Coordinates of C-alpha atoms and ligand atoms in Angstrom, one line a residue:
X448 CA -73.5 -29.4 -27.2
X449 CA -77.0 -29.9 -26.9
X450 CA -78.4 -32.3 -29.2
X451 CA -82.4 -32.7 -30.5
X452 CA -83.3 -36.4 -31.5
X453 CA -85.5 -36.8 -35.0
X454 CA -87.2 -40.9 -35.2
X455 CA -87.3 -41.7 -38.8
X456 CA -88.7 -44.9 -40.1
X457 CA -87.7 -46.3 -36.2
X458 CA -84.3 -44.9 -36.8
X459 CA -82.9 -42.0 -34.4
X460 CA -80.9 -39.3 -36.0
X461 CA -79.3 -36.2 -33.8
X462 CA -79.2 -33.2 -34.8
X463 CA -77.2 -29.7 -33.0
X464 CA -79.6 -27.7 -30.9
X465 CA -78.6 -23.9 -31.6
X466 CA -79.7 -21.3 -29.3
X467 CA -79.7 -18.0 -29.3
X468 CA -78.8 -15.1 -26.6
X469 CA -82.0 -14.4 -26.1
X470 CA -83.2 -18.0 -25.6
X471 CA -84.1 -19.3 -29.3
X472 CA -83.8 -22.6 -29.8
X473 CA -83.0 -24.3 -33.5
X474 CA -82.8 -27.3 -34.5
X475 CA -79.3 -27.5 -36.7
X476 CA -80.6 -30.0 -39.9
X477 CA -78.1 -28.6 -42.5
X478 CA -76.2 -32.4 -41.9
X479 CA -79.4 -34.5 -42.0
X480 CA -79.8 -35.4 -45.5
X481 CA -76.2 -37.1 -44.9
X482 CA -77.7 -39.5 -42.5
X483 CA -81.4 -39.8 -43.8
X484 CA -81.2 -39.1 -47.3
X485 CA -84.0 -36.5 -46.8
X486 CA -84.8 -32.8 -47.2
X487 CA -87.0 -30.5 -45.0
X488 CA -89.6 -29.0 -46.3
X489 CA -91.3 -25.8 -45.2
X490 CA -92.9 -23.4 -47.9
X491 CA -92.5 -19.8 -47.3
X492 CA -89.7 -20.3 -44.7
X493 CA -92.9 -20.3 -42.2
X494 CA -90.5 -22.1 -39.7
X495 CA -86.8 -21.9 -41.0
X496 CA -84.0 -20.4 -39.8
X497 CA -81.7 -19.6 -42.8
X498 CA -78.5 -17.8 -40.5
X499 CA -77.6 -17.0 -37.5
X500 CA -78.2 -13.1 -36.9
X501 CA -76.9 -10.6 -33.8
X502 CA -78.4 -7.4 -35.8
X503 CA -82.0 -7.2 -34.8
X504 CA -84.4 -9.6 -32.1
X505 CA -87.8 -9.8 -32.8
X506 CA -90.2 -11.5 -29.8
X507 CA -93.2 -11.6 -31.6
X508 CA -95.3 -13.1 -29.2
X509 CA -94.8 -10.3 -26.7
X510 CA -94.5 -7.4 -29.7
X511 CA -90.6 -6.9 -28.8
X512 CA -88.3 -4.9 -31.6
X513 CA -84.9 -4.6 -30.8
X514 CA -81.9 -2.9 -33.0
X515 CA -78.7 -4.4 -31.5
X516 CA -80.0 -4.8 -28.3
X517 CA -81.3 -1.3 -28.0
X518 CA -85.3 -1.0 -28.0
X519 CA -86.8 0.3 -31.1
X520 CA -88.7 2.6 -28.6
X521 CA -85.6 3.8 -26.8
X522 CA -84.3 4.6 -30.1
X523 CA -87.3 6.6 -31.5
X524 CA -87.4 8.7 -28.6
X525 CA -83.2 9.4 -28.1
X526 CA -81.2 8.6 -31.7
X527 CA -81.7 9.8 -35.1
X528 CA -81.7 7.5 -38.4
X529 CA -78.2 7.9 -39.4
X530 CA -77.1 6.5 -35.7
X531 CA -79.3 4.1 -36.1
X532 CA -77.8 2.9 -39.6
X533 CA -74.5 3.0 -38.1
X534 CA -75.6 1.0 -35.3
X535 CA -77.1 -1.5 -37.6
X536 CA -74.3 -1.8 -40.0
X537 CA -71.6 -1.5 -37.0
X538 CA -73.2 -3.3 -34.4
X539 CA -72.4 -0.6 -31.8
X540 CA -73.6 2.8 -31.3
X541 CA -70.8 5.4 -32.9
X542 CA -69.2 8.0 -31.4
X543 CA -69.3 11.3 -32.4
X544 CA -66.2 11.2 -34.5
X545 CA -67.4 7.9 -36.0
X546 CA -70.8 9.4 -36.9
X547 CA -69.2 12.7 -38.3
X548 CA -67.2 10.6 -40.8
X549 CA -69.9 8.4 -41.5
X550 CA -72.1 11.5 -42.4
X551 CA -69.4 13.2 -44.7
X552 CA -68.8 10.3 -46.3
X553 CA -72.5 10.0 -47.4
X554 CA -72.1 14.0 -48.1
X555 CA -69.2 12.7 -50.3
X556 CA -71.5 10.8 -52.7
X557 CA -74.0 13.7 -52.9
X558 CA -74.4 13.7 -56.7
X559 CA -75.7 11.0 -59.2
X560 CA -73.6 10.2 -62.4
X561 CA -75.7 11.9 -65.5
X562 CA -76.4 8.5 -66.3
X563 CA -78.4 7.6 -64.0
X564 CA -80.7 10.7 -64.0
X565 CA -80.8 10.1 -67.7
X566 CA -82.4 6.5 -66.6
X567 CA -84.9 8.1 -64.3
X568 CA -85.9 10.8 -66.7
X569 CA -86.4 7.9 -69.7
X570 CA -89.2 6.4 -67.6
X571 CA -93.0 7.6 -68.0
X572 CA -93.7 10.0 -65.6
X573 CA -96.5 7.6 -64.5
X574 CA -94.0 4.9 -63.6
X575 CA -94.3 3.2 -60.4
X576 CA -91.7 4.9 -58.1
X577 CA -90.4 1.2 -57.0
X578 CA -89.9 0.1 -60.3
X579 CA -87.3 3.5 -60.9
X580 CA -86.0 2.8 -58.0
X581 CA -84.7 -0.6 -57.9
X582 CA -83.5 0.0 -61.9
X583 CA -81.5 3.0 -61.2
X584 CA -79.8 1.0 -57.7
X585 CA -78.9 -1.7 -60.2
X586 CA -77.9 0.6 -63.2
X587 CA -75.5 2.5 -60.5
X588 CA -73.7 -1.0 -60.7
X589 CA -71.8 0.2 -64.0
X590 CA -70.5 3.2 -62.4
X591 CA -68.1 1.2 -60.0
X592 CA -65.2 -0.4 -59.8
X593 CA -64.9 -4.2 -60.2
X594 CA -64.5 -6.0 -56.9
X595 CA -64.6 -9.2 -55.3
X596 CA -67.8 -9.0 -53.0
X597 CA -66.5 -12.2 -51.1
X598 CA -63.7 -10.9 -49.9
X599 CA -64.2 -6.5 -49.1
X600 CA -61.8 -4.6 -47.0
X601 CA -63.0 -2.6 -44.5
X602 CA -61.9 0.2 -46.7
X603 CA -64.6 -1.3 -49.4
X604 CA -67.3 -0.8 -47.0
X605 CA -66.3 2.4 -45.8
X606 CA -66.6 3.6 -49.5
X607 CA -70.0 1.3 -50.6
X608 CA -72.2 2.0 -47.4
X609 CA -72.1 5.7 -47.7
X610 CA -72.4 5.5 -51.4
X611 CA -75.5 3.2 -51.4
X612 CA -77.1 5.6 -48.8
X613 CA -77.0 8.4 -50.6
X614 CA -77.8 7.0 -53.7
X615 CA -81.0 6.1 -52.8
X616 CA -82.1 9.2 -51.2
X617 CA -81.0 11.4 -54.3
X618 CA -83.0 8.4 -56.6
X619 CA -85.9 8.9 -54.7
X620 CA -86.1 12.3 -54.8
X621 CA -85.9 12.4 -58.5
X622 CA -88.1 10.1 -59.1
X623 CA -90.4 12.1 -57.0
X624 CA -89.7 15.5 -59.2
X625 CA -89.5 13.9 -62.8
X626 CA -93.2 11.9 -62.0
X627 CA -94.2 15.7 -61.4
X628 CA -92.5 17.1 -64.0
X629 CA -90.1 19.1 -62.3
X630 CA -86.8 19.9 -62.6
X631 CA -84.2 18.2 -60.3
X632 CA -82.8 19.6 -57.2
X633 CA -79.4 19.0 -56.2
X634 CA -78.2 17.6 -52.7
X635 CA -77.0 20.2 -50.6
X636 CA -74.8 19.4 -48.0
X637 CA -75.1 22.1 -45.5
X638 CA -78.1 20.1 -44.6
X639 CA -78.7 16.8 -42.5
X640 CA -80.0 13.5 -44.4
X641 CA -83.9 13.9 -44.1
X642 CA -83.8 17.8 -44.4
X643 CA -82.0 17.5 -47.6
X644 CA -84.1 14.7 -48.9
X645 CA -87.1 17.3 -48.1
X646 CA -86.0 19.9 -49.5
X647 CA -84.6 17.6 -52.9
X648 CA -88.4 16.8 -53.2
X649 CA -90.0 19.8 -52.1
X650 CA -87.4 22.7 -52.7
X651 CA -87.7 24.2 -49.7
X652 CA -86.9 22.8 -45.8
X653 CA -89.3 21.7 -43.3
X654 CA -88.3 20.7 -40.2
X655 CA -91.4 18.9 -38.6
X656 CA -91.5 17.0 -42.1
X657 CA -88.1 15.9 -41.7
X658 CA -88.1 15.2 -38.0
X659 CA -91.3 13.0 -38.7
X660 CA -89.5 11.1 -41.3
X661 CA -86.5 10.4 -39.5
X662 CA -88.9 8.3 -36.6
X663 CA -90.4 7.0 -39.6
X664 CA -87.2 5.7 -41.2
X665 CA -86.1 4.6 -37.8
X666 CA -89.0 2.7 -37.4
X667 CA -88.3 0.6 -40.6
X668 CA -84.9 0.4 -40.4
X669 CA -84.2 -3.2 -40.1
X670 CA -86.7 -6.4 -39.4
X671 CA -84.2 -9.2 -39.4
X672 CA -85.3 -11.9 -42.2
X673 CA -88.2 -10.8 -43.7
X674 CA -88.9 -11.0 -47.4
X675 CA -87.1 -8.4 -49.1
X676 CA -83.9 -8.8 -46.4
X677 CA -84.0 -12.2 -47.5
X678 CA -84.4 -11.4 -51.2
X679 CA -81.1 -9.2 -50.2
X680 CA -79.1 -11.7 -48.8
X681 CA -80.2 -14.8 -51.2
X682 CA -78.4 -12.2 -54.2
X683 CA -75.4 -11.1 -51.6
X684 CA -74.7 -15.0 -51.1
X685 CA -74.2 -15.4 -54.6
X686 CA -71.8 -12.2 -54.5
X687 CA -73.6 -10.2 -56.7
X688 CA -72.8 -6.7 -56.0
X689 CA -73.8 -4.3 -53.4
X690 CA -76.3 -2.6 -56.0
X691 CA -77.9 -5.6 -57.5
X692 CA -78.0 -7.1 -53.9
X693 CA -80.0 -4.0 -52.8
X694 CA -82.0 -3.9 -55.6
X695 CA -82.9 -7.6 -55.0
X696 CA -84.2 -5.9 -51.7
X697 CA -86.2 -3.4 -53.1
X698 CA -88.1 -5.5 -55.6
X699 CA -89.2 -7.8 -53.1
X700 CA -90.5 -5.1 -51.0
X701 CA -92.7 -3.5 -53.5
X702 CA -95.2 -6.8 -53.2
X703 CA -98.6 -5.5 -51.6
X704 CA -97.9 -8.5 -48.9
X705 CA -94.6 -6.9 -47.7
X706 CA -93.9 -3.1 -47.7
X707 CA -96.1 -2.2 -50.4
X708 CA -99.0 -2.9 -48.3
X709 CA -98.5 0.8 -47.0
X710 CA -100.0 2.3 -50.2
X711 CA -102.5 -0.4 -50.5
X712 CA -103.8 0.3 -46.9
X713 CA -104.3 4.3 -48.0
X714 CA -106.3 2.9 -51.2
X715 CA -108.2 0.6 -49.1
X716 CA -109.2 3.4 -46.4
X717 CA -110.1 5.7 -49.1
X718 CA -112.3 3.0 -50.6
X719 CA -114.2 2.2 -47.3
X720 CA -114.5 6.3 -46.9
X721 CA -115.9 6.7 -50.2
X722 CA -118.4 3.8 -49.9
X723 CA -119.9 5.7 -46.5
X724 CA -117.1 4.1 -43.8
X725 CA -119.1 0.9 -43.1
X726 CA -115.9 -0.8 -41.5
X727 CA -118.4 -4.2 -40.6
X728 CA -118.7 -4.5 -44.1
X729 CA -115.1 -4.4 -44.9
X730 CA -114.6 -6.8 -41.9
X731 CA -116.9 -9.2 -43.1
X732 CA -115.1 -9.5 -46.7
X733 CA -111.7 -10.1 -45.6
X734 CA -113.2 -13.1 -43.2
X735 CA -114.8 -14.8 -46.4
X736 CA -112.2 -17.1 -47.8
X737 CA -114.4 -16.6 -51.3
X738 CA -113.2 -13.1 -51.4
X739 CA -109.5 -11.8 -52.5
X740 CA -110.1 -9.1 -50.0
X741 CA -107.7 -8.5 -47.0
X742 CA -107.5 -6.2 -44.6
X743 CA -104.1 -4.4 -45.9
X744 CA -102.1 -3.4 -42.8
X745 CA -103.2 -6.2 -41.0
X746 CA -101.4 -9.6 -39.6
X747 CA -97.6 -10.4 -39.4
X748 CA -95.5 -13.3 -39.8
X749 CA -93.6 -13.1 -36.8
X750 CA -96.0 -11.0 -34.7
X751 CA -98.6 -12.5 -32.9
X752 CA -99.4 -9.2 -30.8
X753 CA -99.3 -5.8 -31.4
X754 CA -96.9 -4.8 -33.8
X755 CA -94.5 -2.3 -31.6
X756 CA -93.5 -0.3 -34.9
X757 CA -97.6 0.2 -35.4
X758 CA -98.2 0.9 -31.8
X759 CA -95.3 4.2 -32.0
X760 CA -97.0 5.0 -35.4
X761 CA -100.3 5.0 -34.3
X762 CA -99.7 7.3 -31.3
X763 CA -97.3 9.3 -33.7
X764 CA -99.7 10.1 -36.5
X765 CA -101.9 12.0 -34.2
X766 CA -99.2 14.3 -32.9
X767 CA -98.1 14.3 -36.8
X768 CA -101.3 15.6 -37.8
X769 CA -101.8 18.1 -35.1
X770 CA -98.6 19.6 -35.4
X771 CA -99.3 20.1 -39.3
X772 CA -102.7 21.0 -38.9
X773 CA -103.9 18.3 -41.3
X774 CA -107.7 17.1 -40.7
X775 CA -107.5 13.5 -41.9
X776 CA -111.2 11.4 -42.0
X777 CA -108.9 8.0 -42.9
X778 CA -107.2 8.3 -39.6
X779 CA -110.7 8.0 -38.1
X780 CA -111.5 5.2 -40.4
X781 CA -108.1 3.2 -39.6
X782 CA -109.1 3.5 -35.9
X783 CA -112.7 2.2 -36.0
X784 CA -111.4 -0.7 -38.2
X785 CA -108.8 -1.5 -35.9
X786 CA -111.6 -1.6 -33.2
X787 CA -114.1 -3.5 -34.9
X788 CA -111.3 -5.8 -36.4
X789 CA -109.7 -6.0 -32.5
X790 CA -113.0 -7.5 -31.0
X791 CA -113.5 -9.9 -33.9
X792 CA -113.2 -13.5 -33.0
X793 CA -111.7 -14.2 -36.6
X794 CA -108.7 -11.8 -36.2
X795 CA -108.6 -12.3 -32.0
X796 CA -108.2 -16.2 -32.8
X797 CA -105.5 -15.6 -35.7
X798 CA -103.6 -13.3 -33.5
X799 CA -104.0 -10.5 -36.3
X800 CA -103.1 -6.8 -35.3
X801 CA -102.6 -3.8 -37.3
X802 CA -98.9 -3.9 -38.7
X803 CA -96.3 -1.2 -39.2
X804 CA -97.8 -0.3 -42.8
X805 CA -101.6 0.1 -41.0
X806 CA -100.7 3.9 -39.7
X807 CA -98.0 5.0 -41.5
X808 CA -99.4 6.1 -44.7
X809 CA -101.5 8.2 -42.9
X810 CA -98.4 10.3 -42.0
X811 CA -96.7 10.3 -45.2
X812 CA -99.5 11.8 -46.9
X813 CA -100.3 14.6 -44.0
X814 CA -96.4 15.2 -44.9
X815 CA -97.3 16.1 -48.9
X816 CA -96.3 12.7 -50.4
X817 CA -97.9 10.8 -52.9
X818 CA -99.5 7.7 -52.7
X819 CA -97.1 5.7 -54.9
X820 CA -94.2 6.8 -52.8
X821 CA -95.4 5.3 -49.4
X822 CA -93.1 2.0 -50.5
X823 CA -89.9 4.1 -51.5
X824 CA -89.9 5.6 -48.2
X825 CA -90.1 2.1 -46.8
X826 CA -87.0 1.4 -48.8
X827 CA -84.8 4.5 -48.0
X828 CA -85.9 3.5 -44.1
X829 CA -85.0 -0.4 -44.7
X830 CA -81.5 0.4 -46.5
X831 CA -79.4 0.4 -43.5
X832 CA -81.0 -2.5 -42.8
X833 CA -80.5 -4.4 -45.8
X834 CA -77.0 -3.3 -45.8
X835 CA -76.3 -4.9 -42.5
X836 CA -77.8 -8.0 -43.0
X837 CA -75.8 -8.3 -46.7
X838 CA -72.4 -7.2 -44.7
X839 CA -73.4 -9.7 -41.7
X840 CA -73.5 -12.8 -44.4
X841 CA -70.3 -12.0 -46.3
X842 CA -68.8 -11.5 -42.7
X843 CA -69.9 -14.7 -42.2
X844 CA -68.6 -16.3 -45.4
X845 CA -72.0 -18.1 -45.7
X846 CA -72.7 -20.4 -48.7
X847 CA -74.3 -19.7 -51.4
X848 CA -78.7 -19.6 -50.6
X849 CA -79.8 -22.6 -52.3
X850 CA -82.5 -24.7 -51.0
X851 CA -83.4 -27.9 -52.4
X852 CA -87.7 -29.0 -53.7
X853 CA -89.3 -32.4 -53.9
X854 CA -90.3 -32.9 -57.7
X855 CA -93.8 -33.3 -58.3
X856 CA -93.4 -33.4 -62.6
X857 CA -93.7 -35.7 -64.6
X858 CA -91.4 -39.0 -64.7
X859 CA -89.3 -39.2 -68.2
X860 CA -90.7 -38.8 -71.1
X861 CA -90.1 -38.9 -74.8
X862 CA -90.4 -36.1 -77.2
X863 CA -92.9 -36.1 -79.6
X864 CA -92.9 -33.6 -82.6
X865 CA -95.2 -31.4 -83.1
X866 CA -97.7 -32.9 -85.7
X867 CA -98.4 -35.8 -83.2
X868 CA -99.6 -33.6 -80.1
Ligands
CMC1239 N1 -106.6 -10.1 -43.4 C1 -107.7 -11.2 -43.5 N2 -107.2 -12.3 -42.9 C2 -105.7 -12.1 -42.9 C3 -105.2 -11.7 -43.0 C4 -105.4 -10.1 -43.1 N3 -104.9 -9.4 -43.4 N4 -103.7 -11.7 -42.7 C5 -103.7 -12.8 -42.4 N5 -105.2 -13.2 -42.4 C6 -105.6 -15.0 -42.2 C7 -105.3 -15.9 -43.3 O1 -106.4 -16.3 -44.2 C8 -105.0 -17.3 -42.4 O2 -106.3 -17.3 -42.0 P1 -106.8 -19.2 -42.3 O3 -105.7 -19.8 -41.3 O4 -107.9 -19.2 -41.8 O5 -106.2 -19.8 -43.6 C9 -104.6 -16.9 -41.4 O6 -104.9 -15.7 -40.9 C10 -102.6 -16.7 -41.5 O7 -102.3 -16.0 -42.1 P2 -101.2 -16.3 -43.4 O8 -101.7 -15.6 -44.5 O9 -101.1 -17.6 -43.2 O10 -99.9 -15.7 -42.6 P3 -98.6 -15.4 -43.5 O11 -97.7 -15.4 -42.2 O12 -98.1 -16.2 -44.2 O13 -99.0 -14.1 -44.1 C11 -99.0 -11.5 -43.9 C12 -98.6 -12.7 -42.9 C13 -98.7 -10.2 -43.4 C14 -98.5 -11.8 -45.2 C15 -100.7 -11.0 -43.9 O14 -100.9 -11.4 -42.7 C16 -101.3 -10.8 -45.2 O15 -101.0 -10.9 -46.0 N6 -101.7 -9.1 -44.4 C17 -101.8 -8.3 -45.2 C18 -100.8 -7.4 -46.1 C19 -100.0 -6.4 -44.9 O16 -100.5 -5.7 -44.2 N7 -98.5 -6.8 -45.3 C20 -97.5 -5.9 -44.7 C21 -97.1 -7.2 -43.5 S1 -96.0 -5.9 -42.0 C22 -94.6 -4.8 -42.8 C23 -93.7 -5.8 -43.9 O17 -93.4 -6.6 -43.9 O18 -93.5 -5.0 -44.8

């Protein structure tokens, strides 16, 4: 076994090296506290591996993304969302029998309990759909039998995973209908996953829209230990149930630094358009450290090169807009902004490139999806990834996530009565 050595106060401590299948190396510091009395400190987990995982591989320096060893570009071209979902949760591409069973299982769960529909209807029609999505997913726990989530059987997974995949689609569609003040449309088992979703939202099937969504969902399906997957894993590590764990993922995704960025990108592009389209002004604002403005849809913790998802979406943007006959001025603004940013030393030095959220909103908008639903689209796509991460963690018998800290507060103080303060 290879070991790494750390010298602290003149004493050498050894820690095993863990080497991944693509040559990535980690120093396993889990036993270091016993010999040094110290913990490691890494706010935001910028350089911390929380697990070993065989689901998704990212090479951020070279802009590579693979699910279970398959290149994202090839999956987008040849596969479909439910096949990719099955690949993620099982580890292998399904044969036709397994894929058919998976689809049938999802169809088996094609109605939501009335109580969940009532919960969706109880929200104001202008409530943010991400809040409604996470609440309704959490509430699904109220309709399941009690199980030992640390010890699930194959049969349990075969029920829970399709039920979660079905629920996210229906909740999202009902959420949209409720926000528009429209009656809910039942799921139709004769339609495929994306067509059914489109039909439940818009009351008609549009193959072009369903096809475009399918590719977008594949592109969002997993992204290893990102913020929302980590949130789902942390909840799962406490053996919280599947709905509670997935709702944790949804809540983390909502934030504008993460999946919420797709909504913010469109809002930013619209603001620039209204302001006369002066990209340079906004590039200068993004560079100014005293200005809170950031170029939304730019930068990534892992990619220090083009985000391969952004490359595919940018190309796909033109195709979808042309196919749907949509002319969107924000696409020109986005392209202009990207061109200026990629030449600017601030962005070049920090290796800041467009990420998955930069162009996706333009497609969602062309498909007729309202801006405040963009992150919900991300959540539907990401659901199989969160499930795969959660299932892997349980299968590994992972310890509860419980980081340590360095306390910097006051020492012991004596309580003083209110009148003496
Ligand atoms: N605009 C301007 N400056 C930026 C940006 C940006 N979008 N992103 C990073 N920087 C600067 C940052 O100020 C810092 O500069 P300095 O070294 O001078 O202090 C440097 O680049 C490194 O950034 P960081 O914030 O330390 O990097 P991080 O890994 O902690 O954060 C990020 C990554 C994605 C949160 C960040 O790049 C960001 O806020 N981007 C905008 C929001 C966004 O598009 N999020 C979607 C991410 S991809 C999809 C997803 O995860 O859901």
